[in-house]
Coordinates of C-alpha atoms in Angstrom, one line a residue:
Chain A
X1 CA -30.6 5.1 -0.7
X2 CA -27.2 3.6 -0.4
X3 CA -25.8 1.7 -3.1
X4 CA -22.5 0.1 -3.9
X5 CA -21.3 -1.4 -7.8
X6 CA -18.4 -2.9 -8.2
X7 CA -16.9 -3.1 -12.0
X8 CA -13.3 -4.1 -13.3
X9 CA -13.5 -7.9 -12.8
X10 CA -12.4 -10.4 -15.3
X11 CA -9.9 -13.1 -16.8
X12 CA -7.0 -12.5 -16.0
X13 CA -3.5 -14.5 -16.6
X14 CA -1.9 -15.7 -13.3
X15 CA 1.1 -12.6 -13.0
X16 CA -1.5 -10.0 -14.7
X17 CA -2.9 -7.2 -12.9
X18 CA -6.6 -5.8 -12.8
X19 CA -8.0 -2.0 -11.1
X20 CA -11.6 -3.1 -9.2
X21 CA -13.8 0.1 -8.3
X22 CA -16.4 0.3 -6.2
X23 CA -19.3 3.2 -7.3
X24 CA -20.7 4.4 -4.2
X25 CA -23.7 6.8 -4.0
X26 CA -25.8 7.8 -1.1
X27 CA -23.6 8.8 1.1
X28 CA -20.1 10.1 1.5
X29 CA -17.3 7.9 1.1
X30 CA -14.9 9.9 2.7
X31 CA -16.4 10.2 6.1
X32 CA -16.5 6.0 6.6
X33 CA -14.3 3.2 6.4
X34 CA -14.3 0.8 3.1
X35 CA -13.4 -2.6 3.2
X36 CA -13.4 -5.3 0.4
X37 CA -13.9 -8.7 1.2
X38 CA -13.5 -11.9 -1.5
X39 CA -15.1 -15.2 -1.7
X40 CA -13.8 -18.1 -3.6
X41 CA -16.2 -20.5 -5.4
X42 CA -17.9 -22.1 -3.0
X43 CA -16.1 -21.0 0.0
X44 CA -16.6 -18.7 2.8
X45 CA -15.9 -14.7 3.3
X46 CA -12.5 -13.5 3.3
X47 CA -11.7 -9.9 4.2
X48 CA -8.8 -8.5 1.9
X49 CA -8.7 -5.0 2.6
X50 CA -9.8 -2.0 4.6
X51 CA -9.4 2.1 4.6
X52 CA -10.2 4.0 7.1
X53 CA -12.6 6.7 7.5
X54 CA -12.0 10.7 7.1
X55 CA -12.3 10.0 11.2
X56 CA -9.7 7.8 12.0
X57 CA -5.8 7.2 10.9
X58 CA -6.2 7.9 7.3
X59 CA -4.5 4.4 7.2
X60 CA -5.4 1.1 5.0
X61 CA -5.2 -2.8 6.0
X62 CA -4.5 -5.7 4.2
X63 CA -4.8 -9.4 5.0
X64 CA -1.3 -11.0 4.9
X65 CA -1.6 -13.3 1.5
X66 CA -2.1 -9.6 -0.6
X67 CA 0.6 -7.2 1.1
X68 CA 2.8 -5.8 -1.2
X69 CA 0.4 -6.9 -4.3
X70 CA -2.7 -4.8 -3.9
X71 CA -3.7 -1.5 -3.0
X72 CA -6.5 0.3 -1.8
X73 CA -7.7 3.3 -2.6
X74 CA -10.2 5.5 -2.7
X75 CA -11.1 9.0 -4.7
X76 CA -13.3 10.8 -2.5
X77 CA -14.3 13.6 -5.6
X78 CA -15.8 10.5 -7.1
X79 CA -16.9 9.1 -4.2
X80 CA -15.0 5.8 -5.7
X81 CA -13.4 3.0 -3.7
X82 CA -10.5 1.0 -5.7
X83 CA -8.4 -2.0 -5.3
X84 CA -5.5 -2.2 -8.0
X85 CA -4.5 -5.9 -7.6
X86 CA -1.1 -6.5 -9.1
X87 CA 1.3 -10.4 -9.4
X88 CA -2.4 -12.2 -9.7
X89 CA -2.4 -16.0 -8.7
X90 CA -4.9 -18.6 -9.1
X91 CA -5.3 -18.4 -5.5
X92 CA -7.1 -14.4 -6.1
X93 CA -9.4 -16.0 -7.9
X94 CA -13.1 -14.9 -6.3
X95 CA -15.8 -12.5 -6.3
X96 CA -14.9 -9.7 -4.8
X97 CA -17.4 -7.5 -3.2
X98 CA -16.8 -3.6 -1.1
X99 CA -18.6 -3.3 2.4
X100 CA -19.4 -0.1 4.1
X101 CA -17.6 0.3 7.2
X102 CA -15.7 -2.8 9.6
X103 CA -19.2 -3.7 10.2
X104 CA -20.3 -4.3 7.1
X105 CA -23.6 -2.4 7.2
X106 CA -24.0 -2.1 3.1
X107 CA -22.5 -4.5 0.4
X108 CA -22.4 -4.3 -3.6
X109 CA -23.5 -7.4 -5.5
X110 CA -19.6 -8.3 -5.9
X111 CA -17.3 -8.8 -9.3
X112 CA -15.7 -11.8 -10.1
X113 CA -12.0 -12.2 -10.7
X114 CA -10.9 -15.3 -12.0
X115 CA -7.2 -16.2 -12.6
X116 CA -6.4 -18.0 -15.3
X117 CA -4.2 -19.2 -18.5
Chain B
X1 CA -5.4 -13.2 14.6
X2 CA -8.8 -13.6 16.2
X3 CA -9.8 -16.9 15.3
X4 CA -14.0 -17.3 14.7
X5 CA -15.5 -20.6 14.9
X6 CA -18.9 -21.4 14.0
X7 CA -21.0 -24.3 15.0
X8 CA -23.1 -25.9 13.4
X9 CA -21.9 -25.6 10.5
X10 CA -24.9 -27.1 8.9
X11 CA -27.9 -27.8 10.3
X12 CA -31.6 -29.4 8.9
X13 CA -34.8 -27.5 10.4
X14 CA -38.6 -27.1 9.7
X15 CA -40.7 -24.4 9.4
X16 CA -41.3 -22.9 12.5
X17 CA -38.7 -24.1 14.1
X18 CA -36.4 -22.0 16.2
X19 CA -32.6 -21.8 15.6
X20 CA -29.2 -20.8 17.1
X21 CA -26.1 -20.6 15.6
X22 CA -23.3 -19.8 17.8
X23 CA -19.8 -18.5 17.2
X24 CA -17.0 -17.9 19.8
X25 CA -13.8 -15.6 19.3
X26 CA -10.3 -17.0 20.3
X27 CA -10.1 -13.6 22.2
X28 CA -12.3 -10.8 23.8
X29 CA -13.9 -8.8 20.9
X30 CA -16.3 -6.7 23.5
X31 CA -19.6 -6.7 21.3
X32 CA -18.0 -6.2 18.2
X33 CA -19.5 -8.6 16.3
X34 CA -21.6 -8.9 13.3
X35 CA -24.1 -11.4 11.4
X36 CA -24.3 -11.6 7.7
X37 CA -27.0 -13.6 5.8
X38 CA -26.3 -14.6 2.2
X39 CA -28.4 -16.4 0.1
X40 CA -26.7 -18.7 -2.8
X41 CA -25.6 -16.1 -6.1
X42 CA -26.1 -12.7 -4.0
X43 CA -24.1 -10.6 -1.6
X44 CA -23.9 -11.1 2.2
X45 CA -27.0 -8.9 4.1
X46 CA -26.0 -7.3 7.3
X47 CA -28.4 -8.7 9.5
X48 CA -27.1 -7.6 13.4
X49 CA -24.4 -5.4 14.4
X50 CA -22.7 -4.6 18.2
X51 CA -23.9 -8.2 19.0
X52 CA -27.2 -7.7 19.1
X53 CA -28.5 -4.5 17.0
X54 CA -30.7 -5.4 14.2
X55 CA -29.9 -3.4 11.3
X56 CA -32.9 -1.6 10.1
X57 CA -35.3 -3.2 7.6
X58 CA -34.3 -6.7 9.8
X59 CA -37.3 -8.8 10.7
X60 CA -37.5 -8.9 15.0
X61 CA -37.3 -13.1 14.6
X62 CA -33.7 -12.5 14.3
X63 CA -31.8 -12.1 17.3
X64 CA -28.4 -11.8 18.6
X65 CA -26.6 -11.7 22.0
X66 CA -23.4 -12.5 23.4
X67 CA -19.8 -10.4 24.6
X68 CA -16.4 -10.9 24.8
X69 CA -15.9 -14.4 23.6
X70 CA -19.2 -15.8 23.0
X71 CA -22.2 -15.0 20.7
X72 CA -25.4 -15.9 19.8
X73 CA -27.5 -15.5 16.8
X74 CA -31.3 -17.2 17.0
X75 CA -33.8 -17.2 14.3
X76 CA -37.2 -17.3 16.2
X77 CA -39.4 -19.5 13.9
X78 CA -37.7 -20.0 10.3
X79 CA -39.3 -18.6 7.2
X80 CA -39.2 -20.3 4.1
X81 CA -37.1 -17.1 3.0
X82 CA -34.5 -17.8 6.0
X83 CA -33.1 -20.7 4.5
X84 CA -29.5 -19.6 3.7
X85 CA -25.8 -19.5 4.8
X86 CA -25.3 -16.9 7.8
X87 CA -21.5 -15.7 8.4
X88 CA -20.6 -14.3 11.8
X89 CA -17.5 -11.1 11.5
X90 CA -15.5 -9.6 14.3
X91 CA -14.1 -5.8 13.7
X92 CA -12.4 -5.5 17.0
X93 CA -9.5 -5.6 15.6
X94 CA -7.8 -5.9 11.9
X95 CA -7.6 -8.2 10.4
X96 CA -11.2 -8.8 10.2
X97 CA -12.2 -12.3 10.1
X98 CA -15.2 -14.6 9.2
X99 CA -16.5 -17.5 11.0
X100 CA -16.5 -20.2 9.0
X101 CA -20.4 -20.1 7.7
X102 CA -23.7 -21.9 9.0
X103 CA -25.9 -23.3 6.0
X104 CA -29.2 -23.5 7.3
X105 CA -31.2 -26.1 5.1
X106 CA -34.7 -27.4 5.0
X107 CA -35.5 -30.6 6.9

């Protein structure tokens, strides 16, 4: 069965940095591309970021408001996805889920970041 | 970026009824489009993917069609359990984006 948890959300000071992970287990992380996506209270889906896939450029994606604040990651001997999230703003503030491939086939139940002083 | 808009994006129904939510791409995505159900408190559900491949474990009163710029999802005869918001994604291309959301609500 393939399941995703997310863990490492929490208050945070605006400036402050947190290190999500998402816990996958029933299949190999390595061989698909990860994505997380965010949602802010009461607001639609937002994709953040994406990895790609032991198949394809190795490369990772980020949507414009996050470049040069987070990073993806993943470690595939832990089968772990991660997104260290660095210079936090009130605008981060969300619940943050990871999705199995661009098409979103498998989703964790999400961890919520909230921004804060 | 591909822009994705959704319309409705609410709409009152009735048990029984049937449903279609549409979303159109500001470009050509081919059939690379997916549907997303999420009830309120819990993650989004893949419900279609390619346009119009129900995932498995989906009920057949969902449906989905469309290419290139235009798409189609259609709930047959709503379910109590159906009542929700439902999110239509394009991965043609990164960035990935979200249609703005349907809330489907009870009449």
């Amino acid at each position: 069965e393939v399941q995703l948890v997310e863990s490492g959300g929490g208050l945070v000071q605006p400036g402050g940095s947190l290190r999500l992970s998402c816990a996958a287990s029933g299949f190999t992380l390595s061989n698909y591309a990860m994505n997380w996506v965010r949602q802010a209270p009461g607001k639609g889906l937002k994709w953040v970021s994406s990895i790609s896939g032991s198949g394809g450029s190795g490369g990772t994606y980020y949507t414009d408001s996050v470049k040069g604040r987070f990073t993806i990651s993943r470690d595939n001997s832990m089968n772990t996805l991660y997104l260290q999230m660095n210079s936090l703003t009130a605008e981060d503030t969300a619940i943050y889920y990871c999705a199995r491939s661009d098409l979103g086939d498998y989703w964790g139940q999400g961890t919520l970041v909230t921004v804060s002083s | 970026d591909i822009q994705m808009t959704q319309s409705p994006s609410s709409l009152s129904a009735s048990v029984g009824d049937r449903v279609t939510i549409t979303c159109r791409a500001s470009q050509g995505i081919s059939n690379n489009l997916a549907w997303f159900q999420q009830k309120p408190g819990v993650a989004p559900k893949s419900l279609i993917a390619a346009a119009s491949s129900l995932q498995s474990g989906v009920p057949s009163k969902f449906s989905g069609s469309g290419s290139g710029t235009d798409f189609t999802l259609t709930i047959s005869s709503l379910q109590p359990e159906d009542f929700a918001t439902y999110y239509c994604q394009q991965y043609h291309i990164y960035p990935l984006t979200f249609g703005g959301g349907t809330k489907v609500e009870i009449k």
